[in-house]
Amino acid sequence: MNRYAPNSPESMARLLAMFMITDGNMDERELDALENLHVYSLLGLSRKRFVATLTQLCDEISDEAQDDGLISMFDKDRIDGYLDAITDRQKRLLTAALAIDVCKSDGVISDAEMALLRYMLGAWRITLDDVEAELIRR
């Protein structure tokens, strides 16, 4: 697994990228949402660096494929590593808010996206009310 500095823009981008691919289908509306939400500037990295982070994530996950090509998107240790890389509460709230927006950008939050979202919020001890309160403050 690629190691990024704790709380780095790449650590946050990797989690958002995970939400983009977790249902096995990357939708153009998710990419459009990144632009519309100004995700690159909010994270503090360029579009090119975000795409490189997304590509690295896909490479990491595909490298873990079993001999039959089966890939486990919900590898607990991998996901925990991604979540543990963000320790700052404000960055967690921002990442959670952006993840929610990315998930719903294609018109439906898939079961896989919902499972990952619930897991993330639980691991970080964040509620939807916490996310909403943070958004209102901005």
PDB file of C-alpha atoms in Angstrom:
ATOM      1  CA  MET A   1       0.000   0.000   0.000  1.00  0.00           C
ATOM      2  CA  ASN A   2       1.233   3.436  -0.900  1.00  0.00           C
ATOM      3  CA  ARG A   3       1.964   5.446   2.223  1.00  0.00           C
ATOM      4  CA  TYR A   4       1.068   9.103   2.223  1.00  0.00           C
ATOM      5  CA  ALA A   5       1.820  11.577   4.976  1.00  0.00           C
ATOM      6  CA  PRO A   6      -0.890  11.695   7.657  1.00  0.00           C
ATOM      7  CA  ASN A   7      -3.640  14.172   6.816  1.00  0.00           C
ATOM      8  CA  SER A   8      -2.145  14.846   3.401  1.00  0.00           C
ATOM      9  CA  PRO A   9      -4.258  15.850   0.410  1.00  0.00           C
ATOM     10  CA  GLU A  10      -3.336  12.504  -1.172  1.00  0.00           C
ATOM     11  CA  SER A  11      -4.647  10.580   1.845  1.00  0.00           C
ATOM     12  CA  MET A  12      -7.955  12.397   1.537  1.00  0.00           C
ATOM     13  CA  ALA A  13      -8.010  11.964  -2.248  1.00  0.00           C
ATOM     14  CA  ARG A  14      -7.367   8.239  -1.931  1.00  0.00           C
ATOM     15  CA  LEU A  15     -10.464   7.847   0.243  1.00  0.00           C
ATOM     16  CA  LEU A  16     -12.594   9.823  -2.187  1.00  0.00           C
ATOM     17  CA  ALA A  17     -11.227   7.713  -5.029  1.00  0.00           C
ATOM     18  CA  MET A  18     -12.198   4.606  -3.064  1.00  0.00           C
ATOM     19  CA  PHE A  19     -15.785   5.835  -2.997  1.00  0.00           C
ATOM     20  CA  MET A  20     -15.637   6.419  -6.744  1.00  0.00           C
ATOM     21  CA  ILE A  21     -14.679   2.825  -7.514  1.00  0.00           C
ATOM     22  CA  THR A  22     -16.220   0.872  -4.646  1.00  0.00           C
ATOM     23  CA  ASP A  23     -19.353  -0.061  -6.561  1.00  0.00           C
ATOM     24  CA  GLY A  24     -17.265  -1.360  -9.456  1.00  0.00           C
ATOM     25  CA  ASN A  25     -18.445   1.380 -11.795  1.00  0.00           C
ATOM     26  CA  MET A  26     -16.814   4.760 -12.139  1.00  0.00           C
ATOM     27  CA  ASP A  27     -19.484   7.117 -13.421  1.00  0.00           C
ATOM     28  CA  GLU A  28     -18.668  10.300 -15.321  1.00  0.00           C
ATOM     29  CA  ARG A  29     -21.042  12.170 -13.021  1.00  0.00           C
ATOM     30  CA  GLU A  30     -18.688  11.368 -10.141  1.00  0.00           C
ATOM     31  CA  LEU A  31     -15.843  12.988 -12.040  1.00  0.00           C
ATOM     32  CA  ASP A  32     -18.070  15.965 -12.848  1.00  0.00           C
ATOM     33  CA  ALA A  33     -18.935  16.242  -9.151  1.00  0.00           C
ATOM     34  CA  LEU A  34     -15.250  16.659  -8.323  1.00  0.00           C
ATOM     35  CA  GLU A  35     -15.118  19.677 -10.612  1.00  0.00           C
ATOM     36  CA  ASN A  36     -18.445  21.132  -9.471  1.00  0.00           C
ATOM     37  CA  LEU A  37     -17.549  20.767  -5.796  1.00  0.00           C
ATOM     38  CA  HIS A  38     -14.096  22.304  -6.312  1.00  0.00           C
ATOM     39  CA  VAL A  39     -12.631  19.220  -4.664  1.00  0.00           C
ATOM     40  CA  TYR A  40      -9.129  19.819  -5.965  1.00  0.00           C
ATOM     41  CA  SER A  41      -8.812  23.224  -4.340  1.00  0.00           C
ATOM     42  CA  LEU A  42     -10.574  22.035  -1.168  1.00  0.00           C
ATOM     43  CA  LEU A  43      -8.052  19.222  -0.833  1.00  0.00           C
ATOM     44  CA  GLY A  44      -5.137  21.376  -1.876  1.00  0.00           C
ATOM     45  CA  LEU A  45      -3.937  19.319  -4.810  1.00  0.00           C
ATOM     46  CA  SER A  46      -4.128  19.515  -8.566  1.00  0.00           C
ATOM     47  CA  ARG A  47      -6.493  17.535 -10.764  1.00  0.00           C
ATOM     48  CA  LYS A  48      -3.453  15.743 -12.180  1.00  0.00           C
ATOM     49  CA  ARG A  49      -2.322  14.695  -8.696  1.00  0.00           C
ATOM     50  CA  PHE A  50      -5.855  13.520  -7.829  1.00  0.00           C
ATOM     51  CA  VAL A  51      -5.958  11.370 -10.969  1.00  0.00           C
ATOM     52  CA  ALA A  52      -2.500   9.974 -10.139  1.00  0.00           C
ATOM     53  CA  THR A  53      -3.764   9.073  -6.658  1.00  0.00           C
ATOM     54  CA  LEU A  54      -6.849   7.411  -8.157  1.00  0.00           C
ATOM     55  CA  THR A  55      -4.641   5.444 -10.566  1.00  0.00           C
ATOM     56  CA  GLN A  56      -2.340   4.344  -7.734  1.00  0.00           C
ATOM     57  CA  LEU A  57      -5.359   3.169  -5.743  1.00  0.00           C
ATOM     58  CA  CYS A  58      -6.614   1.100  -8.674  1.00  0.00           C
ATOM     59  CA  ASP A  59      -3.134  -0.383  -9.124  1.00  0.00           C
ATOM     60  CA  GLU A  60      -2.889  -1.273  -5.429  1.00  0.00           C
ATOM     61  CA  ILE A  61      -6.258  -2.985  -5.425  1.00  0.00           C
ATOM     62  CA  SER A  62      -5.636  -4.863  -8.674  1.00  0.00           C
ATOM     63  CA  ASP A  63      -2.255  -6.038  -7.353  1.00  0.00           C
ATOM     64  CA  GLU A  64      -4.181  -7.734  -4.525  1.00  0.00           C
ATOM     65  CA  ALA A  65      -6.287  -9.764  -6.970  1.00  0.00           C
ATOM     66  CA  GLN A  66      -6.461 -13.476  -6.361  1.00  0.00           C
ATOM     67  CA  ASP A  67      -5.246 -15.971  -8.945  1.00  0.00           C
ATOM     68  CA  ASP A  68      -8.741 -16.147 -10.448  1.00  0.00           C
ATOM     69  CA  GLY A  69      -8.800 -12.353 -10.835  1.00  0.00           C
ATOM     70  CA  LEU A  70     -11.233 -11.796  -7.978  1.00  0.00           C
ATOM     71  CA  ILE A  71     -10.715  -8.477  -6.189  1.00  0.00           C
ATOM     72  CA  SER A  72     -11.964  -7.720  -2.704  1.00  0.00           C
ATOM     73  CA  MET A  73     -13.001  -4.087  -2.538  1.00  0.00           C
ATOM     74  CA  PHE A  74     -13.772  -4.373   1.173  1.00  0.00           C
ATOM     75  CA  ASP A  75     -10.484  -5.475   2.593  1.00  0.00           C
ATOM     76  CA  LYS A  76     -10.792  -4.285   6.186  1.00  0.00           C
ATOM     77  CA  ASP A  77      -7.048  -3.861   6.754  1.00  0.00           C
ATOM     78  CA  ARG A  78      -6.651  -1.798   3.577  1.00  0.00           C
ATOM     79  CA  ILE A  79      -9.634   0.419   4.361  1.00  0.00           C
ATOM     80  CA  ASP A  80      -8.531   0.853   7.975  1.00  0.00           C
ATOM     81  CA  GLY A  81      -5.123   1.951   6.703  1.00  0.00           C
ATOM     82  CA  TYR A  82      -6.737   4.542   4.460  1.00  0.00           C
ATOM     83  CA  LEU A  83      -8.943   5.791   7.304  1.00  0.00           C
ATOM     84  CA  ASP A  84      -6.083   5.868   9.824  1.00  0.00           C
ATOM     85  CA  ALA A  85      -4.114   8.156   7.500  1.00  0.00           C
ATOM     86  CA  ILE A  86      -6.542  10.976   8.309  1.00  0.00           C
ATOM     87  CA  THR A  87      -6.421  11.912  11.990  1.00  0.00           C
ATOM     88  CA  ASP A  88      -7.420  15.585  11.924  1.00  0.00           C
ATOM     89  CA  ARG A  89     -11.119  15.907  12.772  1.00  0.00           C
ATOM     90  CA  GLN A  90     -11.731  18.828  10.391  1.00  0.00           C
ATOM     91  CA  LYS A  91     -10.162  16.911   7.517  1.00  0.00           C
ATOM     92  CA  ARG A  92     -12.256  13.887   8.421  1.00  0.00           C
ATOM     93  CA  LEU A  93     -15.413  15.996   8.336  1.00  0.00           C
ATOM     94  CA  LEU A  94     -14.453  17.513   4.995  1.00  0.00           C
ATOM     95  CA  THR A  95     -13.595  14.115   3.532  1.00  0.00           C
ATOM     96  CA  ALA A  96     -16.889  12.665   4.791  1.00  0.00           C
ATOM     97  CA  ALA A  97     -18.894  15.534   3.311  1.00  0.00           C
ATOM     98  CA  LEU A  98     -17.150  15.222  -0.041  1.00  0.00           C
ATOM     99  CA  ALA A  99     -17.555  11.435  -0.019  1.00  0.00           C
ATOM    100  CA  ILE A 100     -21.301  11.813   0.494  1.00  0.00           C
ATOM    101  CA  ASP A 101     -21.509  14.242  -2.412  1.00  0.00           C
ATOM    102  CA  VAL A 102     -19.463  11.962  -4.671  1.00  0.00           C
ATOM    103  CA  CYS A 103     -21.650   8.957  -3.747  1.00  0.00           C
ATOM    104  CA  LYS A 104     -24.895  10.700  -4.588  1.00  0.00           C
ATOM    105  CA  SER A 105     -23.611  12.441  -7.722  1.00  0.00           C
ATOM    106  CA  ASP A 106     -24.797   9.639 -10.016  1.00  0.00           C
ATOM    107  CA  GLY A 107     -28.308   9.773  -8.581  1.00  0.00           C
ATOM    108  CA  VAL A 108     -28.089   6.737  -6.330  1.00  0.00           C
ATOM    109  CA  ILE A 109     -25.961   5.680  -3.393  1.00  0.00           C
ATOM    110  CA  SER A 110     -25.141   2.035  -4.048  1.00  0.00           C
ATOM    111  CA  ASP A 111     -25.121  -0.572  -1.305  1.00  0.00           C
ATOM    112  CA  ALA A 112     -21.330  -0.759  -1.553  1.00  0.00           C
ATOM    113  CA  GLU A 113     -20.971   3.028  -1.228  1.00  0.00           C
ATOM    114  CA  MET A 114     -23.387   3.049   1.722  1.00  0.00           C
ATOM    115  CA  ALA A 115     -21.477   0.263   3.455  1.00  0.00           C
ATOM    116  CA  LEU A 116     -18.174   2.102   3.021  1.00  0.00           C
ATOM    117  CA  LEU A 117     -19.729   5.376   4.168  1.00  0.00           C
ATOM    118  CA  ARG A 118     -21.180   3.774   7.306  1.00  0.00           C
ATOM    119  CA  TYR A 119     -17.878   2.078   8.048  1.00  0.00           C
ATOM    120  CA  MET A 120     -15.945   5.331   7.631  1.00  0.00           C
ATOM    121  CA  LEU A 121     -18.298   7.352   9.819  1.00  0.00           C
ATOM    122  CA  GLY A 122     -18.291   4.651  12.487  1.00  0.00           C
ATOM    123  CA  ALA A 123     -14.518   4.310  12.492  1.00  0.00           C
ATOM    124  CA  TRP A 124     -14.117   8.063  12.794  1.00  0.00           C
ATOM    125  CA  ARG A 125     -16.992   8.417  15.294  1.00  0.00           C
ATOM    126  CA  ILE A 126     -18.655  11.005  13.089  1.00  0.00           C
ATOM    127  CA  THR A 127     -22.386  11.354  12.591  1.00  0.00           C
ATOM    128  CA  LEU A 128     -24.280  12.830   9.674  1.00  0.00           C
ATOM    129  CA  ASP A 129     -25.276  15.633  12.057  1.00  0.00           C
ATOM    130  CA  ASP A 130     -21.563  16.361  12.616  1.00  0.00           C
ATOM    131  CA  VAL A 131     -21.025  16.578   8.856  1.00  0.00           C
ATOM    132  CA  GLU A 132     -24.054  18.830   8.409  1.00  0.00           C
ATOM    133  CA  ALA A 133     -22.964  21.124  11.248  1.00  0.00           C
ATOM    134  CA  GLU A 134     -19.523  21.453   9.658  1.00  0.00           C
ATOM    135  CA  LEU A 135     -21.039  22.349   6.303  1.00  0.00           C
ATOM    136  CA  ILE A 136     -23.251  25.007   7.855  1.00  0.00           C
ATOM    137  CA  ARG A 137     -20.228  26.617   9.544  1.00  0.00           C
ATOM    138  CA  ARG A 138     -18.432  27.020   6.227  1.00  0.00           C
TER     139      ARG A 138
END
